[in-house]
Amino acid sequence: MKQTAFVTGANKGIGFEIVQQLGEAGWKVLLGARDAERGNAAAAELTSKGMDVEFVQIDMNDLTSIEQAARTIKEKYSDLKLLINNAGMPGAFSSSFTDTREEDLRNAFEVNFFGTFRLNQRLFPLIKQNEGTVVNVSTDMASLDHMQNAESTLNAFDYNSSKTANNAMTLAMAYEVRGSKAQVFAVTPGFTSTDLNGNAPGGKSKEAGAAIIVGYATDGKRHNGEFLDANGVYAW
């Protein structure tokens, strides 16, 4: 029986590649995006390739939009087995704590933490009921161990701290399902060239980044409460 997944931030970049790779693997995929025109176009492109993909409008900065998307999924796709929280924004990618502006910090948290929190709270009961999986897409720089011990790193406090808070949410959710077959974990694809970082040179391709996330999401193994990168468990 075909399984259903919902991927946010999926009309382009890593999100689009996640949807495509899940579709190729035989999943029914709900492609979440803020812009209806771009979301519908992305879904149509994948449908034309024979994949079972449908567009679901969702703006992670808008509570009403999140509530509507969650309602649609619970009413029409109650078999939801996999939620991949890929949507995110960089804030201003501040270069240091000193340079961070409160406005940019709040903007990053609004999407990366609060938007994801709102969606997770509304769909988590369904995931638990279906013994499914939630993957919160993270970043190396969300790791406090990495920030303390890396020889050099991007000290973008607005973006990094919003993702660190997201990691804390991952563990709180994972704690709640530790005695069940449902699971929640975080994955960092590592440095990937995407629109989020201005397609910075030297990163892995979007396809390669997506493959890391899809690989863990569909490998059938128990990853509850883990933070994972391409090499395995990554330090929180």
C-alpha atoms as a printed R data frame, in Angstrom:
    type eleno elety resid chain resno      x      y       z
1   ATOM     1    CA   MET     A     1  0.000  0.000   0.000
2   ATOM     2    CA   LYS     A     2  1.322  3.447  -0.952
3   ATOM     3    CA   GLN     A     3  2.429  5.592   1.990
4   ATOM     4    CA   THR     A     4  1.832  9.353   2.300
5   ATOM     5    CA   ALA     A     5  4.424 12.004   3.132
6   ATOM     6    CA   PHE     A     6  4.202 15.779   3.602
7   ATOM     7    CA   VAL     A     7  7.251 17.933   2.822
8   ATOM     8    CA   THR     A     8  7.296 21.672   3.606
9   ATOM     9    CA   GLY     A     9  9.274 24.290   1.689
10  ATOM    10    CA   ALA     A    10  9.165 22.001  -1.309
11  ATOM    11    CA   ASN     A    11  8.643 24.013  -4.484
12  ATOM    12    CA   LYS     A    12 12.417 24.330  -5.013
13  ATOM    13    CA   GLY     A    13 15.824 23.404  -3.638
14  ATOM    14    CA   ILE     A    14 16.337 20.514  -1.244
15  ATOM    15    CA   GLY     A    15 12.598 20.321  -0.549
16  ATOM    16    CA   PHE     A    16 11.743 19.765  -4.200
17  ATOM    17    CA   GLU     A    17 14.424 17.086  -4.459
18  ATOM    18    CA   ILE     A    18 13.073 15.369  -1.331
19  ATOM    19    CA   VAL     A    19  9.615 15.222  -2.905
20  ATOM    20    CA   GLN     A    20 11.053 13.901  -6.165
21  ATOM    21    CA   GLN     A    21 13.103 11.203  -4.473
22  ATOM    22    CA   LEU     A    22 10.164 10.074  -2.328
23  ATOM    23    CA   GLY     A    23  7.936 10.081  -5.416
24  ATOM    24    CA   GLU     A    24 10.437  7.968  -7.323
25  ATOM    25    CA   ALA     A    25 10.449  5.533  -4.389
26  ATOM    26    CA   GLY     A    26  6.674  5.072  -4.688
27  ATOM    27    CA   TRP     A    27  5.382  7.445  -2.010
28  ATOM    28    CA   LYS     A    28  2.358  9.697  -2.378
29  ATOM    29    CA   VAL     A    29  3.822 13.107  -1.564
30  ATOM    30    CA   LEU     A    30  2.101 16.299  -0.479
31  ATOM    31    CA   LEU     A    31  4.266 19.172  -1.693
32  ATOM    32    CA   GLY     A    32  4.001 22.074   0.730
33  ATOM    33    CA   ALA     A    33  4.839 25.605  -0.396
34  ATOM    34    CA   ARG     A    34  3.841 29.185   0.399
35  ATOM    35    CA   ASP     A    35  3.378 30.396  -3.185
36  ATOM    36    CA   ALA     A    36  0.418 28.656  -4.860
37  ATOM    37    CA   GLU     A    37  1.596 29.301  -8.408
38  ATOM    38    CA   ARG     A    38  5.084 27.937  -7.786
39  ATOM    39    CA   GLY     A    39  3.787 25.070  -5.676
40  ATOM    40    CA   ASN     A    40  1.283 23.963  -8.274
41  ATOM    41    CA   ALA     A    41  3.934 24.221 -11.004
42  ATOM    42    CA   ALA     A    42  6.374 22.094  -9.014
43  ATOM    43    CA   ALA     A    43  3.725 19.455  -8.317
44  ATOM    44    CA   ALA     A    44  2.682 19.425 -11.987
45  ATOM    45    CA   GLU     A    45  6.297 18.930 -13.087
46  ATOM    46    CA   LEU     A    46  6.642 15.846 -10.901
47  ATOM    47    CA   THR     A    47  3.194 14.517 -11.779
48  ATOM    48    CA   SER     A    48  4.160 14.731 -15.460
49  ATOM    49    CA   LYS     A    49  6.988 12.324 -14.648
50  ATOM    50    CA   GLY     A    50  4.512  9.780 -13.308
51  ATOM    51    CA   MET     A    51  4.803 10.569  -9.597
52  ATOM    52    CA   ASP     A    52  1.872 10.841  -7.198
53  ATOM    53    CA   VAL     A    53  2.334 14.424  -5.968
54  ATOM    54    CA   GLU     A    54 -0.255 16.959  -4.786
55  ATOM    55    CA   PHE     A    55  0.227 20.589  -3.772
56  ATOM    56    CA   VAL     A    56 -0.752 21.793  -0.280
57  ATOM    57    CA   GLN     A    57 -0.491 25.533   0.325
58  ATOM    58    CA   ILE     A    58  1.243 26.425   3.590
59  ATOM    59    CA   ASP     A    59  2.902 29.625   4.752
60  ATOM    60    CA   MET     A    60  5.063 28.855   7.788
61  ATOM    61    CA   ASN     A    61  4.831 32.506   8.813
62  ATOM    62    CA   ASP     A    62  1.017 32.460   8.961
63  ATOM    63    CA   LEU     A    63 -0.891 30.587  11.681
64  ATOM    64    CA   THR     A    64 -4.135 30.549   9.675
65  ATOM    65    CA   SER     A    65 -2.346 28.969   6.711
66  ATOM    66    CA   ILE     A    66 -0.727 26.350   8.943
67  ATOM    67    CA   GLU     A    67 -4.069 25.497  10.535
68  ATOM    68    CA   GLN     A    68 -5.734 25.159   7.131
69  ATOM    69    CA   ALA     A    69 -2.976 22.898   5.808
70  ATOM    70    CA   ALA     A    70 -3.174 20.715   8.904
71  ATOM    71    CA   ARG     A    71 -6.969 20.481   8.573
72  ATOM    72    CA   THR     A    72 -6.696 19.512   4.916
73  ATOM    73    CA   ILE     A    73 -4.200 16.766   5.709
74  ATOM    74    CA   LYS     A    74 -6.199 15.366   8.622
75  ATOM    75    CA   GLU     A    75 -9.393 15.330   6.552
76  ATOM    76    CA   LYS     A    76 -8.039 14.102   3.192
77  ATOM    77    CA   TYR     A    77 -4.773 12.326   4.009
78  ATOM    78    CA   SER     A    78 -5.355 10.776   7.422
79  ATOM    79    CA   ASP     A    79 -2.892  8.002   6.546
80  ATOM    80    CA   LEU     A    80  0.035 10.472   6.805
81  ATOM    81    CA   LYS     A    81  3.128  8.447   7.680
82  ATOM    82    CA   LEU     A    82  5.996 10.895   7.197
83  ATOM    83    CA   LEU     A    83  6.366 14.626   7.891
84  ATOM    84    CA   ILE     A    84  9.572 16.316   6.749
85  ATOM    85    CA   ASN     A    85  9.881 19.849   8.113
86  ATOM    86    CA   ASN     A    86 12.179 21.296   5.488
87  ATOM    87    CA   ALA     A    87 10.871 24.874   5.231
88  ATOM    88    CA   GLY     A    88 13.215 27.470   6.668
89  ATOM    89    CA   MET     A    89 14.647 30.931   6.253
90  ATOM    90    CA   PRO     A    90 18.093 32.343   7.051
91  ATOM    91    CA   GLY     A    91 17.237 35.466   8.981
92  ATOM    92    CA   ALA     A    92 19.956 37.789   7.754
93  ATOM    93    CA   PHE     A    93 22.701 35.151   8.108
94  ATOM    94    CA   SER     A    94 24.369 37.552  10.515
95  ATOM    95    CA   SER     A    95 28.157 37.316  10.573
96  ATOM    96    CA   SER     A    96 28.444 37.414  14.374
97  ATOM    97    CA   PHE     A    97 26.491 37.746  17.589
98  ATOM    98    CA   THR     A    98 27.467 41.418  17.760
99  ATOM    99    CA   ASP     A    99 26.077 42.097  14.293
100 ATOM   100    CA   THR     A   100 22.787 40.279  14.905
101 ATOM   101    CA   ARG     A   101 19.692 42.468  14.797
102 ATOM   102    CA   GLU     A   102 16.705 41.555  16.945
103 ATOM   103    CA   GLU     A   103 14.379 41.926  13.945
104 ATOM   104    CA   ASP     A   104 16.330 39.298  11.992
105 ATOM   105    CA   LEU     A   105 16.459 37.010  15.018
106 ATOM   106    CA   ARG     A   106 12.687 37.216  15.430
107 ATOM   107    CA   ASN     A   107 12.122 36.595  11.704
108 ATOM   108    CA   ALA     A   108 14.294 33.474  11.766
109 ATOM   109    CA   PHE     A   109 12.548 32.125  14.853
110 ATOM   110    CA   GLU     A   110  9.095 32.851  13.436
111 ATOM   111    CA   VAL     A   111  9.594 30.428  10.540
112 ATOM   112    CA   ASN     A   112 12.304 28.023  11.682
113 ATOM   113    CA   PHE     A   113 10.974 27.481  15.187
114 ATOM   114    CA   PHE     A   114  7.459 28.820  15.766
115 ATOM   115    CA   GLY     A   115  6.085 27.891  12.341
116 ATOM   116    CA   THR     A   116  7.509 24.390  12.628
117 ATOM   117    CA   PHE     A   117  6.266 24.151  16.225
118 ATOM   118    CA   ARG     A   118  2.722 25.063  15.155
119 ATOM   119    CA   LEU     A   119  2.667 22.507  12.349
120 ATOM   120    CA   ASN     A   120  4.219 19.774  14.482
121 ATOM   121    CA   GLN     A   121  1.684 20.293  17.270
122 ATOM   122    CA   ARG     A   122 -1.201 19.944  14.831
123 ATOM   123    CA   LEU     A   123  0.091 16.890  12.956
124 ATOM   124    CA   PHE     A   124  2.010 15.069  15.702
125 ATOM   125    CA   PRO     A   125 -1.109 13.274  17.036
126 ATOM   126    CA   LEU     A   126 -1.759 11.886  13.549
127 ATOM   127    CA   ILE     A   127  1.867 10.779  13.157
128 ATOM   128    CA   LYS     A   128  1.734  9.067  16.558
129 ATOM   129    CA   GLN     A   129 -1.547  7.341  15.662
130 ATOM   130    CA   ASN     A   130 -0.063  6.098  12.373
131 ATOM   131    CA   GLU     A   131  3.227  5.077  14.004
132 ATOM   132    CA   GLY     A   132  4.978  7.388  11.586
133 ATOM   133    CA   THR     A   133  8.062  9.594  11.413
134 ATOM   134    CA   VAL     A   134  8.803 13.287  11.812
135 ATOM   135    CA   VAL     A   135 12.092 14.588  10.411
136 ATOM   136    CA   ASN     A   136 13.100 18.101  11.407
137 ATOM   137    CA   VAL     A   137 15.699 19.315   8.911
138 ATOM   138    CA   SER     A   138 18.544 20.966  10.806
139 ATOM   139    CA   THR     A   139 22.032 22.350  10.217
140 ATOM   140    CA   ASP     A   140 25.538 21.635  11.481
141 ATOM   141    CA   MET     A   141 25.596 25.079  13.106
142 ATOM   142    CA   ALA     A   142 22.593 24.187  15.290
143 ATOM   143    CA   SER     A   143 24.918 21.840  17.182
144 ATOM   144    CA   LEU     A   144 26.285 23.467  20.336
145 ATOM   145    CA   ASP     A   145 29.120 20.942  20.256
146 ATOM   146    CA   HIS     A   146 30.001 22.058  16.726
147 ATOM   147    CA   MET     A   147 29.835 25.757  17.637
148 ATOM   148    CA   GLN     A   148 32.109 25.190  20.609
149 ATOM   149    CA   ASN     A   149 34.675 22.943  18.934
150 ATOM   150    CA   ALA     A   150 34.777 23.699  15.200
151 ATOM   151    CA   GLU     A   151 37.992 25.360  14.015
152 ATOM   152    CA   SER     A   152 35.897 27.714  11.904
153 ATOM   153    CA   THR     A   153 32.176 28.008  11.228
154 ATOM   154    CA   LEU     A   154 29.477 30.444  10.177
155 ATOM   155    CA   ASN     A   155 28.580 32.307  13.381
156 ATOM   156    CA   ALA     A   156 25.147 33.383  12.141
157 ATOM   157    CA   PHE     A   157 23.435 33.705  15.493
158 ATOM   158    CA   ASP     A   158 19.983 34.503  14.072
159 ATOM   159    CA   TYR     A   159 19.799 31.411  11.849
160 ATOM   160    CA   ASN     A   160 21.847 29.071  14.044
161 ATOM   161    CA   SER     A   161 19.977 29.694  17.292
162 ATOM   162    CA   SER     A   162 16.571 29.253  15.638
163 ATOM   163    CA   LYS     A   163 17.701 25.838  14.463
164 ATOM   164    CA   THR     A   164 19.155 24.988  17.893
165 ATOM   165    CA   ALA     A   165 15.711 25.685  19.350
166 ATOM   166    CA   ASN     A   166 14.288 23.414  16.651
167 ATOM   167    CA   ASN     A   167 16.685 20.689  17.808
168 ATOM   168    CA   ALA     A   168 15.360 21.079  21.356
169 ATOM   169    CA   MET     A   169 11.845 20.630  19.982
170 ATOM   170    CA   THR     A   170 13.002 17.456  18.219
171 ATOM   171    CA   LEU     A   171 14.140 15.963  21.522
172 ATOM   172    CA   ALA     A   172 10.951 16.997  23.336
173 ATOM   173    CA   MET     A   173  8.865 15.285  20.652
174 ATOM   174    CA   ALA     A   174 11.108 12.225  20.620
175 ATOM   175    CA   TYR     A   175 10.781 11.890  24.391
176 ATOM   176    CA   GLU     A   176  7.021 11.728  23.987
177 ATOM   177    CA   VAL     A   177  7.147  8.728  21.622
178 ATOM   178    CA   ARG     A   178 10.077  6.834  23.125
179 ATOM   179    CA   GLY     A   179  7.780  3.959  24.098
180 ATOM   180    CA   SER     A   180  6.013  3.680  20.741
181 ATOM   181    CA   LYS     A   181  6.816  2.866  17.121
182 ATOM   182    CA   ALA     A   182  6.529  6.520  16.072
183 ATOM   183    CA   GLN     A   183  9.776  8.464  15.912
184 ATOM   184    CA   VAL     A   184 11.143 11.990  15.647
185 ATOM   185    CA   PHE     A   185 14.686 12.917  14.704
186 ATOM   186    CA   ALA     A   186 16.761 15.665  13.103
187 ATOM   187    CA   VAL     A   187 18.960 15.490  10.007
188 ATOM   188    CA   THR     A   188 21.525 17.945   8.720
189 ATOM   189    CA   PRO     A   189 22.399 17.517   5.045
190 ATOM   190    CA   GLY     A   190 25.585 19.505   5.622
191 ATOM   191    CA   PHE     A   191 26.773 22.379   3.472
192 ATOM   192    CA   THR     A   192 24.539 22.356   0.399
193 ATOM   193    CA   SER     A   193 24.369 25.067  -2.251
194 ATOM   194    CA   THR     A   194 20.792 26.402  -2.157
195 ATOM   195    CA   ASP     A   195 18.914 29.676  -2.437
196 ATOM   196    CA   LEU     A   196 18.999 29.893   1.361
197 ATOM   197    CA   ASN     A   197 22.755 30.575   1.273
198 ATOM   198    CA   GLY     A   198 22.761 32.360  -2.089
199 ATOM   199    CA   ASN     A   199 23.860 29.119  -3.811
200 ATOM   200    CA   ALA     A   200 27.267 29.515  -2.206
201 ATOM   201    CA   PRO     A   201 30.004 27.634  -4.074
202 ATOM   202    CA   GLY     A   202 31.618 24.522  -2.643
203 ATOM   203    CA   GLY     A   203 28.517 22.863  -1.226
204 ATOM   204    CA   LYS     A   204 27.025 19.539  -2.220
205 ATOM   205    CA   SER     A   205 24.241 19.451  -4.790
206 ATOM   206    CA   LYS     A   206 20.581 19.755  -3.779
207 ATOM   207    CA   GLU     A   207 20.071 16.177  -4.970
208 ATOM   208    CA   ALA     A   208 22.860 14.913  -2.709
209 ATOM   209    CA   GLY     A   209 21.598 16.897   0.275
210 ATOM   210    CA   ALA     A   210 18.072 15.590  -0.203
211 ATOM   211    CA   ALA     A   211 19.321 12.015  -0.527
212 ATOM   212    CA   ILE     A   212 20.790 12.163   2.998
213 ATOM   213    CA   ILE     A   213 17.439 13.240   4.446
214 ATOM   214    CA   VAL     A   214 15.367 10.775   2.411
215 ATOM   215    CA   GLY     A   215 17.801  7.992   3.201
216 ATOM   216    CA   TYR     A   216 17.310  8.288   6.954
217 ATOM   217    CA   ALA     A   217 13.570  8.941   6.617
218 ATOM   218    CA   THR     A   218 12.977  5.702   4.702
219 ATOM   219    CA   ASP     A   219 15.654  3.262   5.888
220 ATOM   220    CA   GLY     A   220 13.286  1.474   8.270
221 ATOM   221    CA   LYS     A   221 15.645  1.905  11.226
222 ATOM   222    CA   ARG     A   222 14.932  3.376  14.652
223 ATOM   223    CA   HIS     A   223 16.418  6.895  14.861
224 ATOM   224    CA   ASN     A   224 14.173  8.382  17.541
225 ATOM   225    CA   GLY     A   225 15.891 11.262  19.352
226 ATOM   226    CA   GLU     A   226 18.962 11.265  17.108
227 ATOM   227    CA   PHE     A   227 20.678 14.103  15.263
228 ATOM   228    CA   LEU     A   228 22.149 12.680  12.046
229 ATOM   229    CA   ASP     A   229 24.470 13.787   9.270
230 ATOM   230    CA   ALA     A   230 25.867 11.938   6.266
231 ATOM   231    CA   ASN     A   231 28.223  9.947   8.521
232 ATOM   232    CA   GLY     A   232 25.739  8.928  11.204
233 ATOM   233    CA   VAL     A   233 24.956 10.336  14.655
234 ATOM   234    CA   TYR     A   234 25.977 13.984  15.054
235 ATOM   235    CA   ALA     A   235 26.583 15.637  18.432
236 ATOM   236    CA   TRP     A   236 23.805 17.914  19.709
